Amino acid sequence: MATNIRDVAKAAGVSVATVSKVLNGYTTVNQQTKERVLKVVKEKQFRPNAAARSLVGRRSMMIGVFLTTGLAHPFFTPILAGMEQSLKAKGYDLIYLAQFTWEKEYSFVRHCQSRNVEGVVVFGFQHSDMNFTELSEAGIPTLFIDLDVDAPRTGAISSNNTEAVQHAVQYLKEINHEQIAFLSGYEDTYVSRCRLAGYEAGMRLAGLAIPIDYVVASDFTKQGGYTAMRELLAHPSRPTAVICSSDMGAIGAITAIREAGLAVPEDISVIGFDDIELASHVHPPLTTIRQNTDEMGRKAVELLDQLINNIETASVQAIIPTELVIRASSAQRG
Amino acid sequence: MATNIRDVAKAAGVSVATVSKVLNGYTTVNQQTKERVLKVVKEKQFRPNAAARSLVGRRSMMIGVFLTTGLAHPFFTPILAGMEQSLKAKGYDLIYLAQFTWEKEYSFVRHCQSRNVEGVVVFGFQHSDMNFTELSEAGIPTLFIDLDVDAPRTGAISSNNTEAVQHAVQYLKEINHEQIAFLSGYEDTYVSRCRLAGYEAGMRLAGLAIPIDYVVASDFTKQGGYTAMRELLAHPSRPTAVICSSDMGAIGAITAIREAGLAVPEDISVIGFDDIELASHVHPPLTTIRQNTDEMGRKAVELLDQLINNIETASVQAIIPTELVIRASSAQRG
DNA sequence: TTGAAAGCGCTAACAC
DNA sequence: GTGTTAGCGCTTTCAA
């Protein structure tokens, strides 16, 4: 059996209350006593039982995560990894609520409550059947990544999607492209809307027209990019450059372009979004908009922690800068 | 405040003990009473407090995970995803012990104990400074992935690494290769040893000699594969095929081959290991040994669950079959 | 500055 | 079949 606070108290010749106070950083403990207790704690390698702590109504030091996309998503996983360091710094462990479902019965809110989760990070796509506000309504601080949910005591993190795409358009214009098309992501997704807005703004600023059907709705998958690109290839005025809402989409697009007997970037330049690991390894290496996943993860935990600790904090957000990484899938025109 | 068992008891007109019995599937409860209780439970969406449950010495329904490589490893993440379904089926949540360190002070064993984790899955590489047996010595059921740790009440899962590589050699022999080299992984790694053994056995069975320096020690990274391949390219009798211990290594090897003015697979065939997502997307698409990550994950939870529930179970293991996926980085010789 | 004791929500003896 | 109650390990009043 592992040692408990009573063992420590006994060994240190004090009461359990005193040990508890030392452990919780109360200043009303005599320096000598404190040292004696800490010595025993160290000797016995004592760690207070988390369940008991959490039961007595204090902190559980657990943050829940929920991914609408499953655990192995190529873009979200690095964010998870980015969370690691600030998790460590703040002392939280991460709990992946596998039982989490969006069904009404056995609701995820209840599940979070039963686990005494202090806060939740939700990664995801917008889906009409997911009631994202339930969590914050239940008083559980929630941080959304790539989601714009309007609720109090909530945080949000995303990249500067709009500016990023706008900047990509500008880059293409600078290397002489004028017929620039856009492969959009899931239409009802927050990031898709931002990226599309960035495309439109960028084209306007560059003084370029957007021909009808130059924006093709797609999803974030390779297959989706492939299908959308085929549509675009049939366009009467074929684009010389395409900006995609994801790297996977860009890879699909490149496949379609090749199949049509055209070359990337000679005939069509392709720009992706995310800079997932794959991006630099495909052929040609993808010019893409890199999201700073590490920073997103770190910031997510920080903001969530803020939400947890400052009751008065109404709502927080962060926009993380991106970076256009120029590789070989885009080239000067003419 | 969330409802507790007392509220439910009151609403159902029974005692808390009865509610508890219903919730825990005791059969000594009157059918009528049971239904009445369940109705209230459903109405109130009651979920028992996990901390209280775990405190009273019953189950915490939490499985800990520890990755020696960090959260975003391209091979381990899919295994994590594979765990998801059986986690759900068995009712466990997953806790990622971010506070986990291998330092003696504040030991990870203590951390697991303080969290009342029922079992732990360890993913990883062999490292001499990691005392993997501590967990099982402390009585915590532990399941190792890709690790061979000799300890009681422990489980192990890995692919059939030896046979897999042996099979790959045989395949190369069938397509006329005779000068087959091997890029090994970290030398002190269990899977590396297995794969190397498979190479040696395969060569022997194929009646092929292994020239000196045909086995190059490397790691599982792209850079490692690149460096090792450069050594191999300088070999007096240049190989016509190389089997690598990882896909990332294979990608690095291909880079080195190209830099030397040679082509894959025309001059040298390259085979990887893992079939990470990248493998099918690089150029040329990688012939590789696919590990069934999904099955590994599912099986991991199942075995761990077995370890947790059957005290008498001494030790369990599973070898998961692999599959040689033939793509374009390997070709018939001559 | 310290300690005694109540109680967090639950399970499991044990009594009825 | 059902209820009463002790107690899991901890924090936190409150009294000394």
XYZ file of C-alpha atoms (C1' of nucleotides) in Angstrom:
700
model
C 0.000 0.000 0.000
C 1.215 3.434 -0.826
C 1.838 5.841 1.987
C -0.844 8.293 2.888
C -0.924 11.595 4.657
C -1.346 9.921 8.043
C 1.863 7.984 7.652
C 3.661 11.158 6.824
C 2.112 12.973 9.751
C 3.077 10.226 12.125
C 6.632 10.045 10.861
C 7.027 13.792 11.119
C 5.400 13.904 14.522
C 2.684 16.327 13.474
C -0.988 16.157 12.604
C -2.389 15.467 9.174
C -3.665 19.010 9.062
C -0.162 20.339 9.322
C 1.091 18.084 6.585
C -1.749 19.208 4.393
C -0.928 22.817 5.057
C 2.697 22.311 4.158
C 1.715 20.516 0.984
C -0.632 23.285 -0.007
C 1.779 26.077 0.638
C 0.091 27.676 3.604
C 2.373 30.206 5.215
C 1.048 29.682 8.704
C 3.408 26.816 9.372
C 6.554 27.081 11.402
C 9.651 26.917 9.250
C 11.139 24.109 11.292
C 7.974 22.036 11.172
C 7.686 22.639 7.506
C 11.176 21.391 6.832
C 10.624 18.336 8.957
C 7.476 17.494 7.044
C 9.070 18.064 3.674
C 11.924 15.805 4.630
C 9.552 12.967 5.371
C 7.572 13.662 2.215
C 10.728 13.338 0.221
C 11.940 10.255 2.028
C 8.656 8.474 1.552
C 8.209 9.934 -1.905
C 4.762 10.854 -0.798
C 2.265 12.100 -3.367
C -1.211 12.968 -2.170
C -3.995 10.882 -3.588
C -5.485 12.815 -6.466
C -8.932 11.313 -6.085
C -9.177 12.337 -2.451
C -7.980 15.802 -3.268
C -10.401 16.166 -6.056
C -13.211 14.723 -3.952
C -12.839 17.213 -1.187
C -13.755 19.774 -3.764
C -10.415 21.170 -4.576
C -8.606 20.760 -7.809
C -8.400 17.618 -9.905
C -5.513 18.937 -11.976
C -6.957 17.243 -15.001
C -7.727 18.810 -18.324
C -9.986 16.954 -20.687
C -9.500 16.839 -24.415
C -11.980 16.085 -27.070
C -11.214 15.750 -30.744
C -14.138 15.749 -33.114
C -11.823 14.102 -35.590
C -10.319 11.265 -33.606
C -6.948 11.054 -32.011
C -4.707 10.627 -35.020
C -5.485 13.728 -37.000
C -2.305 14.916 -38.733
C -2.898 18.517 -37.843
C -4.281 18.222 -34.344
C -1.771 15.743 -32.995
C 1.098 18.226 -33.119
C -1.055 20.683 -31.191
C -1.570 18.052 -28.548
C 2.170 17.652 -28.416
C 2.531 21.399 -28.081
C 0.264 21.313 -25.045
C 2.647 18.982 -23.308
C 5.126 21.546 -22.076
C 2.656 23.988 -20.582
C 0.742 21.073 -19.106
C 3.908 20.152 -17.306
C 4.572 23.692 -16.259
C 1.114 24.146 -14.819
C 0.948 20.707 -13.279
C -1.978 19.303 -15.206
C -2.453 15.840 -16.583
C -4.426 15.318 -19.723
C -7.434 13.076 -19.766
C -8.794 11.817 -23.007
C -12.436 11.150 -22.424
C -12.928 8.113 -24.589
C -16.464 7.764 -23.290
C -17.153 11.223 -24.530
C -19.972 11.219 -27.005
C -22.188 13.934 -28.288
C -25.294 11.960 -27.553
C -27.726 13.496 -25.179
C -27.928 10.460 -22.979
C -24.795 9.926 -21.049
C -23.770 13.384 -22.030
C -20.174 14.417 -22.249
C -20.899 17.209 -19.851
C -21.852 14.678 -17.217
C -18.808 12.711 -18.004
C -16.584 15.721 -17.489
C -18.326 16.462 -14.256
C -18.036 12.935 -13.009
C -14.324 13.131 -13.691
C -14.067 16.532 -12.057
C -12.270 17.800 -15.084
C -11.181 21.378 -14.522
C -11.364 22.441 -18.109
C -11.712 21.031 -21.583
C -9.964 21.602 -24.875
C -12.119 20.924 -27.902
C -10.451 20.455 -31.266
C -12.547 20.435 -34.240
C -14.837 21.055 -36.993
C -18.132 22.754 -36.777
C -20.930 20.277 -36.822
C -24.489 21.226 -36.364
C -25.168 18.186 -34.203
C -22.550 19.132 -31.677
C -23.729 21.454 -29.031
C -20.432 22.987 -28.085
C -21.889 25.454 -25.654
C -23.162 22.792 -23.271
C -19.812 22.580 -21.604
C -19.455 26.217 -20.791
C -23.102 26.402 -19.843
C -22.373 23.744 -17.274
C -19.657 25.989 -15.909
C -16.759 24.026 -17.290
C -14.109 26.302 -18.730
C -13.681 25.363 -22.337
C -11.096 26.211 -24.907
C -11.903 25.796 -28.556
C -9.301 25.261 -31.194
C -10.322 26.292 -34.687
C -13.887 26.822 -33.622
C -15.785 29.997 -33.048
C -18.281 29.308 -30.361
C -20.018 32.186 -28.746
C -20.281 31.442 -25.058
C -19.113 32.945 -21.816
C -16.126 31.650 -19.886
C -14.713 30.222 -23.004
C -11.487 30.564 -24.906
C -10.625 30.275 -28.550
C -7.447 29.726 -30.466
C -6.803 29.696 -34.138
C -4.286 30.793 -36.689
C -4.592 34.099 -38.477
C -6.362 32.236 -41.258
C -7.661 35.228 -43.119
C -4.423 37.165 -43.272
C -2.549 34.005 -44.104
C -4.474 33.296 -47.280
C -4.552 36.952 -48.181
C -0.797 36.940 -47.930
C -0.559 33.819 -50.084
C -2.576 35.546 -52.801
C -0.266 38.487 -52.632
C 2.742 36.197 -52.974
C 1.241 34.560 -56.054
C 0.508 37.925 -57.556
C 4.112 38.932 -56.987
C 5.314 35.944 -58.940
C 3.028 36.898 -61.789
C -0.054 34.782 -61.240
C -3.395 36.347 -61.959
C -5.715 33.406 -62.411
C -5.783 32.191 -58.862
C -8.426 29.735 -57.735
C -9.358 28.561 -54.257
C -10.151 25.106 -52.962
C -12.243 25.670 -49.898
C -12.623 23.321 -46.919
C -15.854 22.139 -45.285
C -18.158 25.006 -45.869
C -19.637 25.254 -42.402
C -16.260 25.341 -40.761
C -14.951 28.419 -39.047
C -11.489 28.150 -40.501
C -12.872 27.586 -43.976
C -14.873 30.749 -43.787
C -11.833 32.697 -42.620
C -9.635 31.302 -45.322
C -12.180 31.989 -48.002
C -12.545 35.538 -46.742
C -8.777 35.867 -46.927
C -8.799 34.688 -50.509
C -11.475 37.161 -51.492
C -9.810 40.021 -49.715
C -6.465 39.104 -51.186
C -7.826 39.025 -54.720
C -9.537 42.343 -54.220
C -6.395 43.929 -52.872
C -4.364 42.503 -55.724
C -6.838 43.966 -58.169
C -7.700 40.553 -59.533
C -11.106 39.340 -60.579
C -12.538 36.122 -59.206
C -14.099 34.290 -62.147
C -17.268 32.419 -61.407
C -16.605 28.883 -60.137
C -13.084 29.777 -59.109
C -13.981 28.872 -55.570
C -14.689 25.192 -55.219
C -16.135 23.765 -52.046
C -14.333 20.696 -50.822
C -13.261 19.143 -47.562
C -9.858 18.763 -45.964
C -9.082 15.358 -47.430
C -6.898 14.220 -50.268
C -9.865 12.755 -52.084
C -11.751 15.998 -51.648
C -8.880 17.999 -53.099
C -8.637 15.626 -56.009
C -12.311 15.868 -56.889
C -12.406 19.626 -56.525
C -9.314 20.070 -58.645
C -10.822 18.060 -61.452
C -13.705 20.461 -61.512
C -11.318 23.342 -61.640
C -9.353 21.786 -64.496
C -12.497 21.780 -66.572
C -12.944 25.484 -66.059
C -12.996 27.436 -69.337
C -10.322 29.713 -68.013
C -7.972 27.337 -66.263
C -6.223 28.808 -63.229
C -2.452 29.066 -63.116
C -2.424 28.802 -59.350
C -4.565 27.199 -56.688
C -4.651 27.844 -52.984
C -5.966 24.937 -50.956
C -7.483 24.918 -47.498
C -5.312 22.030 -46.380
C -2.165 20.184 -47.302
C -4.034 16.952 -47.843
C -6.320 18.764 -50.236
C -3.306 20.192 -52.023
C -1.826 16.732 -52.410
C -5.065 15.518 -53.927
C -5.118 18.520 -56.213
C -1.603 17.788 -57.415
C -2.618 14.233 -58.204
C -5.498 15.510 -60.330
C -3.270 18.001 -62.123
C -0.753 15.316 -62.967
C -3.481 13.004 -64.198
C -4.569 15.725 -66.566
C -1.094 15.692 -68.074
C -0.063 18.945 -66.502
C 2.865 19.703 -64.244
C 3.246 21.340 -60.849
C 4.476 24.028 -60.645
C 5.198 24.528 -64.368
C 1.544 24.638 -65.406
C -0.164 25.227 -62.121
C 1.221 26.387 -58.820
C -0.303 24.820 -55.736
C -0.280 26.159 -52.208
C -1.394 24.161 -49.215
C -2.338 24.972 -45.660
C -1.032 23.521 -42.366
C 2.472 22.370 -43.153
C 1.866 18.902 -41.808
C 4.876 16.643 -41.738
C 3.982 15.243 -45.126
C 4.174 18.624 -46.824
C 7.928 18.770 -47.123
C 8.182 15.166 -48.235
C 5.769 14.981 -51.125
C 6.820 15.625 -54.646
C 7.141 18.455 -55.316
C 7.614 19.692 -51.758
C 4.623 21.783 -50.941
C 4.561 25.528 -50.669
C 2.219 25.953 -47.761
C 1.001 28.102 -44.943
C 2.536 26.806 -41.764
C 0.461 26.835 -38.653
C 2.449 27.111 -35.486
C 1.002 24.046 -33.816
C 3.464 24.125 -30.992
C 2.514 27.611 -30.025
C -1.175 26.811 -30.435
C -0.871 23.941 -28.006
C 1.119 25.876 -25.465
C -1.184 28.832 -25.634
C -4.258 26.635 -25.358
C -3.246 25.333 -21.971
C -2.217 28.762 -20.799
C -5.500 30.342 -21.718
C -7.477 27.479 -20.296
C -5.546 27.758 -17.077
C -6.403 31.422 -16.998
C -10.058 30.611 -17.485
C -9.886 28.070 -14.687
C -8.169 30.301 -12.182
C -9.721 33.660 -12.789
C -13.404 33.377 -12.213
C -13.917 36.882 -13.474
C -12.321 36.205 -16.857
C -15.203 36.381 -19.273
C -13.596 35.063 -22.380
C -10.157 34.858 -23.905
C -8.727 34.303 -27.306
C -5.530 34.106 -29.242
C -4.684 34.342 -32.885
C -1.474 32.575 -33.736
C 0.620 33.919 -36.622
C 1.325 31.671 -39.575
C 4.198 31.643 -41.970
C 4.243 31.108 -45.705
C 6.756 28.371 -46.399
C 7.867 28.497 -49.994
C 8.898 25.178 -51.456
C 8.695 23.765 -54.944
C 4.989 23.491 -55.693
C 4.794 27.150 -56.617
C 6.865 29.045 -59.170
C 7.188 32.275 -61.043
C 4.832 32.494 -63.995
C 6.196 33.209 -67.461
C -24.006 21.571 -8.251
C -24.222 18.265 -9.974
C -26.517 15.634 -8.527
C -25.052 13.017 -6.251
C -26.114 9.591 -5.166
C -28.129 10.973 -2.269
C -30.280 13.069 -4.535
C -30.962 10.039 -6.634
C -31.775 7.934 -3.581
C -34.162 10.529 -2.269
C -35.923 10.949 -5.588
C -36.304 7.211 -5.968
C -37.383 6.756 -2.389
C -34.625 4.334 -1.538
C -31.330 4.408 0.317
C -27.997 5.311 -1.187
C -26.876 1.741 -0.742
C -29.624 0.545 -3.027
C -28.731 3.063 -5.668
C -25.118 2.010 -5.424
C -26.092 -1.621 -5.808
C -28.145 -0.898 -8.873
C -25.319 1.098 -10.370
C -22.835 -1.647 -9.729
C -24.967 -4.415 -11.109
C -25.676 -6.292 -7.926
C -28.417 -8.843 -8.487
C -29.821 -8.640 -5.014
C -32.086 -5.769 -5.898
C -35.786 -6.087 -6.551
C -36.597 -5.624 -10.209
C -39.163 -2.929 -9.501
C -36.819 -0.989 -7.262
C -34.094 -1.313 -9.801
C -36.224 0.117 -12.549
C -37.350 2.980 -10.370
C -33.764 3.845 -9.577
C -32.642 3.592 -13.167
C -35.428 5.875 -14.216
C -34.282 8.563 -11.824
C -30.678 8.036 -12.860
C -31.646 8.623 -16.434
C -33.840 11.614 -15.683
C -31.158 13.301 -13.681
C -28.473 12.062 -16.023
C -26.655 10.958 -12.952
C -23.068 9.805 -13.263
C -21.292 8.743 -10.092
C -18.333 10.841 -9.108
C -15.248 9.063 -10.372
C -12.999 10.438 -7.675
C -15.223 9.134 -4.904
C -15.470 5.775 -6.570
C -11.793 5.543 -7.041
C -11.162 6.747 -3.500
C -13.231 4.064 -1.892
C -10.782 1.654 -3.380
C -12.719 0.429 -6.311
C -11.849 1.115 -9.851
C -10.686 4.398 -11.295
C -11.387 3.325 -14.855
C -8.335 5.202 -15.992
C -5.491 3.861 -18.023
C -2.294 5.827 -18.110
C -0.159 6.220 -21.193
C 3.422 7.101 -21.419
C 5.338 7.710 -24.606
C 9.094 7.792 -24.366
C 9.029 9.688 -27.632
C 6.511 12.416 -26.982
C 2.948 12.643 -28.105
C 3.349 13.340 -31.792
C 5.319 10.343 -32.930
C 4.158 9.369 -36.435
C 4.070 5.688 -35.632
C 2.742 5.712 -32.095
C -0.094 8.142 -32.605
C -2.075 5.774 -34.814
C -1.725 3.115 -32.126
C -3.185 5.521 -29.649
C -6.053 6.012 -32.053
C -6.441 2.263 -32.313
C -6.812 2.072 -28.557
C -9.809 4.319 -28.730
C -12.386 1.743 -29.665
C -11.509 -0.850 -27.060
C -11.169 1.896 -24.494
C -14.736 2.777 -25.232
C -15.835 -0.821 -25.160
C -14.225 -1.471 -21.802
C -15.232 1.859 -20.328
C -11.817 3.303 -19.654
C -10.641 6.837 -20.075
C -7.094 7.532 -21.033
C -4.883 9.698 -18.907
C -1.758 11.124 -20.352
C 0.555 11.615 -17.434
C 2.259 14.815 -18.458
C 3.919 15.016 -15.065
C 5.464 11.675 -15.730
C 9.218 11.809 -15.612
C 11.803 9.148 -15.266
C 13.508 10.961 -12.478
C 13.791 9.167 -9.209
C 12.339 11.999 -7.239
C 8.715 12.491 -7.975
C 8.758 9.132 -9.589
C 6.287 8.174 -12.259
C 5.266 5.211 -10.197
C 4.158 7.540 -7.444
C 2.368 9.629 -9.945
C 0.462 6.648 -11.267
C -0.410 5.641 -7.756
C -1.562 9.088 -6.808
C -3.833 9.025 -9.829
C -5.059 5.535 -9.017
C -4.336 4.507 -12.544
C -5.419 0.920 -13.102
C -2.841 0.127 -15.697
C -0.294 1.788 -17.902
C 0.650 1.505 -21.544
C 4.256 2.343 -22.273
C 5.267 3.096 -25.845
C 8.804 3.256 -26.643
C 12.369 2.842 -27.144
C 14.702 1.058 -24.873
C 16.738 3.442 -22.841
C 19.083 2.341 -20.171
C 18.032 5.168 -17.901
C 14.427 4.102 -17.898
C 13.626 1.521 -15.327
C 10.576 0.030 -16.946
C 10.101 -2.644 -14.363
C 9.377 -0.201 -11.547
C 5.763 0.002 -12.585
C 5.034 -3.668 -12.484
C 7.111 -4.023 -9.349
C 4.781 -1.545 -7.754
C 1.920 -3.801 -8.743
C 0.648 -1.647 -11.571
C -0.286 -3.740 -14.586
C 1.796 -2.525 -17.453
C 1.640 -3.111 -21.153
C 4.670 -2.449 -23.252
C 4.511 -1.650 -26.907
C 7.649 -2.461 -28.858
C 9.571 -3.129 -25.715
C 10.695 -6.392 -24.220
C 10.710 -5.988 -20.524
C 10.995 -9.018 -18.387
C 8.700 -8.561 -15.447
C 5.684 -10.276 -13.949
C 2.145 -9.054 -14.451
C 3.158 -7.351 -17.589
C 2.052 -7.452 -21.203
C 3.857 -6.870 -24.428
C 2.777 -6.115 -27.943
C 4.777 -5.799 -31.063
C 4.665 -6.658 -34.716
C 6.207 -9.833 -36.049
C 9.321 -7.826 -36.764
C 11.628 -10.725 -37.457
C 9.391 -12.561 -39.886
C 8.487 -9.301 -41.551
C 12.034 -8.420 -42.520
C 12.794 -12.006 -43.378
C 9.873 -11.909 -45.728
C 11.065 -8.662 -47.259
C 14.440 -10.230 -48.019
C 12.702 -13.131 -49.645
C 10.659 -10.742 -51.780
C 13.794 -8.917 -52.915
C 15.459 -12.176 -53.753
C 12.440 -13.133 -55.829
C 12.804 -9.994 -57.884
C 16.457 -10.812 -58.477
C 18.259 -8.819 -55.862
C 21.259 -10.399 -54.218
C 23.185 -7.492 -52.795
C 20.800 -6.543 -50.071
C 21.901 -4.219 -47.291
C 20.216 -3.345 -44.038
C 19.826 -0.005 -42.311
C 19.312 -0.832 -38.686
C 17.495 1.288 -36.085
C 18.733 2.263 -32.637
C 20.936 -0.602 -31.682
C 19.666 -1.124 -28.171
C 16.061 -1.244 -29.253
C 14.038 -4.400 -29.083
C 12.455 -3.953 -32.489
C 15.810 -3.163 -34.052
C 17.260 -6.383 -32.775
C 14.288 -8.338 -34.106
C 14.454 -6.708 -37.482
C 18.161 -7.249 -37.766
C 17.683 -10.890 -36.831
C 15.048 -11.117 -39.551
C 17.448 -9.693 -42.071
C 20.158 -12.135 -41.143
C 17.812 -15.089 -41.160
C 16.327 -13.992 -44.448
C 19.708 -13.696 -46.105
C 20.742 -17.073 -44.808
C 17.557 -18.674 -46.041
C 17.941 -17.014 -49.417
C 21.473 -18.366 -49.617
C 22.921 -14.873 -49.805
C 26.094 -13.679 -48.203
C 26.134 -10.606 -46.009
C 29.209 -8.619 -46.982
C 31.007 -6.873 -44.187
C 29.564 -3.424 -43.465
C 26.278 -4.288 -45.143
C 24.521 -3.686 -41.881
C 24.702 -0.044 -40.907
C 23.585 1.107 -37.501
C 21.347 4.129 -37.615
C 18.296 5.477 -35.840
C 14.696 5.840 -36.925
C 15.035 9.352 -38.288
C 15.314 10.736 -41.786
C 18.680 12.242 -41.014
C 19.864 8.931 -39.637
C 18.795 7.112 -42.774
C 20.513 9.687 -44.918
C 23.818 9.407 -43.095
C 23.742 5.631 -43.025
C 22.920 5.419 -46.697
C 25.852 7.594 -47.576
C 28.109 5.130 -45.845
C 26.516 2.332 -47.756
C 26.951 4.132 -51.067
C 30.661 4.222 -50.463
C 30.769 0.473 -50.032
C 33.074 -1.244 -52.544
C 30.276 -3.535 -53.553
C 27.285 -1.225 -53.675
C 23.979 -2.871 -52.727
C 21.127 -3.031 -55.225
C 18.550 -3.042 -52.476
C 18.274 -1.679 -48.953
C 15.870 -2.595 -46.223
C 15.377 0.136 -43.660
C 14.156 -0.136 -40.090
C 11.722 2.723 -40.539
C 9.955 4.723 -43.203
C 11.619 7.928 -42.112
C 14.964 6.224 -42.457
C 13.990 5.012 -45.905
C 13.070 8.522 -46.941
C 16.444 9.753 -45.776
C 18.111 6.922 -47.648
C 16.326 7.839 -50.849
C 17.515 11.404 -50.495
C 21.106 10.193 -50.180
C 20.750 7.899 -53.178
C 19.413 10.725 -55.303
C 22.168 13.033 -54.216
C 24.655 10.451 -55.411
C 23.124 10.682 -58.861
C 21.372 7.347 -58.621
C 17.710 6.512 -59.009
C 15.171 4.641 -56.894
C 14.212 1.967 -57.759
C 16.219 1.763 -61.001
C 19.614 1.648 -59.318
C 18.678 0.787 -55.795
C 15.433 -0.576 -54.373
C 14.434 0.733 -50.977
C 12.072 -0.844 -48.485
C 10.799 0.911 -45.393
C 9.114 -0.177 -42.209
C 5.895 1.063 -40.577
C 3.812 2.377 -43.436
C 3.249 5.712 -41.785
C 0.923 8.036 -43.606
C 3.819 9.646 -45.396
C 4.928 6.400 -47.015
C 2.372 6.372 -49.787
C 2.827 10.045 -50.523
C 6.549 10.370 -50.995
C 8.214 10.003 -54.333
C 8.478 7.241 -55.246
C 5.750 5.773 -53.044
C 7.477 3.551 -50.559
C 7.443 -0.201 -50.587
C 7.204 -0.896 -46.906
C 6.271 -3.274 -44.149
C 2.950 -2.165 -42.772
C 2.378 -2.451 -39.073
C -1.222 -2.879 -38.113
C -1.381 0.012 -35.703
C -5.094 -0.209 -35.294
C -4.931 -3.783 -34.171
C -1.966 -3.055 -31.936
C -3.898 -0.363 -30.150
C -7.028 -2.417 -29.766
C -5.130 -5.418 -28.545
C -3.097 -3.324 -26.121
C -6.170 -2.251 -24.225
C -7.619 -5.729 -24.289
C -4.529 -7.327 -22.865
C -4.113 -4.626 -20.294
C -7.700 -5.084 -19.255
C -7.009 -8.761 -18.860
C -4.001 -8.016 -16.706
C -6.084 -5.692 -14.587
C -8.962 -8.060 -14.064
C -7.302 -11.400 -13.691
C -4.975 -11.227 -10.775
C -3.625 -14.644 -11.570
C -2.561 -13.702 -15.089
C 1.206 -13.775 -14.959
C 2.070 -12.201 -18.224
C 0.532 -11.792 -21.654
C 1.753 -10.947 -25.069
C 0.676 -10.533 -28.640
C 2.504 -10.480 -31.895
C 0.652 -8.577 -34.565
C 1.096 -9.652 -38.189
C 2.500 -7.197 -40.672
C 1.986 -6.910 -44.373
C 4.463 -6.122 -47.107
C 3.020 -3.279 -49.132
C 4.632 -3.121 -52.512
C 4.769 0.298 -54.071
C 7.224 1.956 -56.380
C 10.460 2.195 -54.430
C 11.333 -1.395 -55.227
C 11.604 -3.059 -58.598
C 12.780 -6.141 -60.439
C 16.486 -6.190 -61.015
C 17.895 -6.612 -64.539
C 1.413 27.725 15.232
C -0.917 23.431 15.654
C -4.558 19.806 15.978
C -9.371 17.694 16.209
C -12.963 16.775 13.538
C -16.364 17.324 9.827
C -17.295 16.011 5.417
C -16.430 15.573 -0.014
C -19.455 11.081 -2.764
C -19.160 6.711 -2.902
C -18.970 1.336 -1.784
C -19.464 -2.613 1.059
C -20.028 -4.799 5.426
C -23.448 -5.824 8.282
C -27.961 -5.557 10.408
C -32.639 -5.796 9.777
C -34.430 -6.925 -0.366
C -33.268 -2.877 1.797
C -31.136 0.428 4.966
C -27.454 2.086 8.307
C -23.032 3.193 8.705
C -17.926 3.161 8.599
C -14.406 4.742 6.079
C -11.435 5.555 1.530
C -7.420 10.163 1.841
C -7.661 14.491 1.828
C -8.701 19.777 2.940
C -10.451 23.117 5.874
C -12.912 25.347 9.328
C -12.578 26.154 14.163
C -10.763 25.855 18.704
C -6.831 25.592 21.519
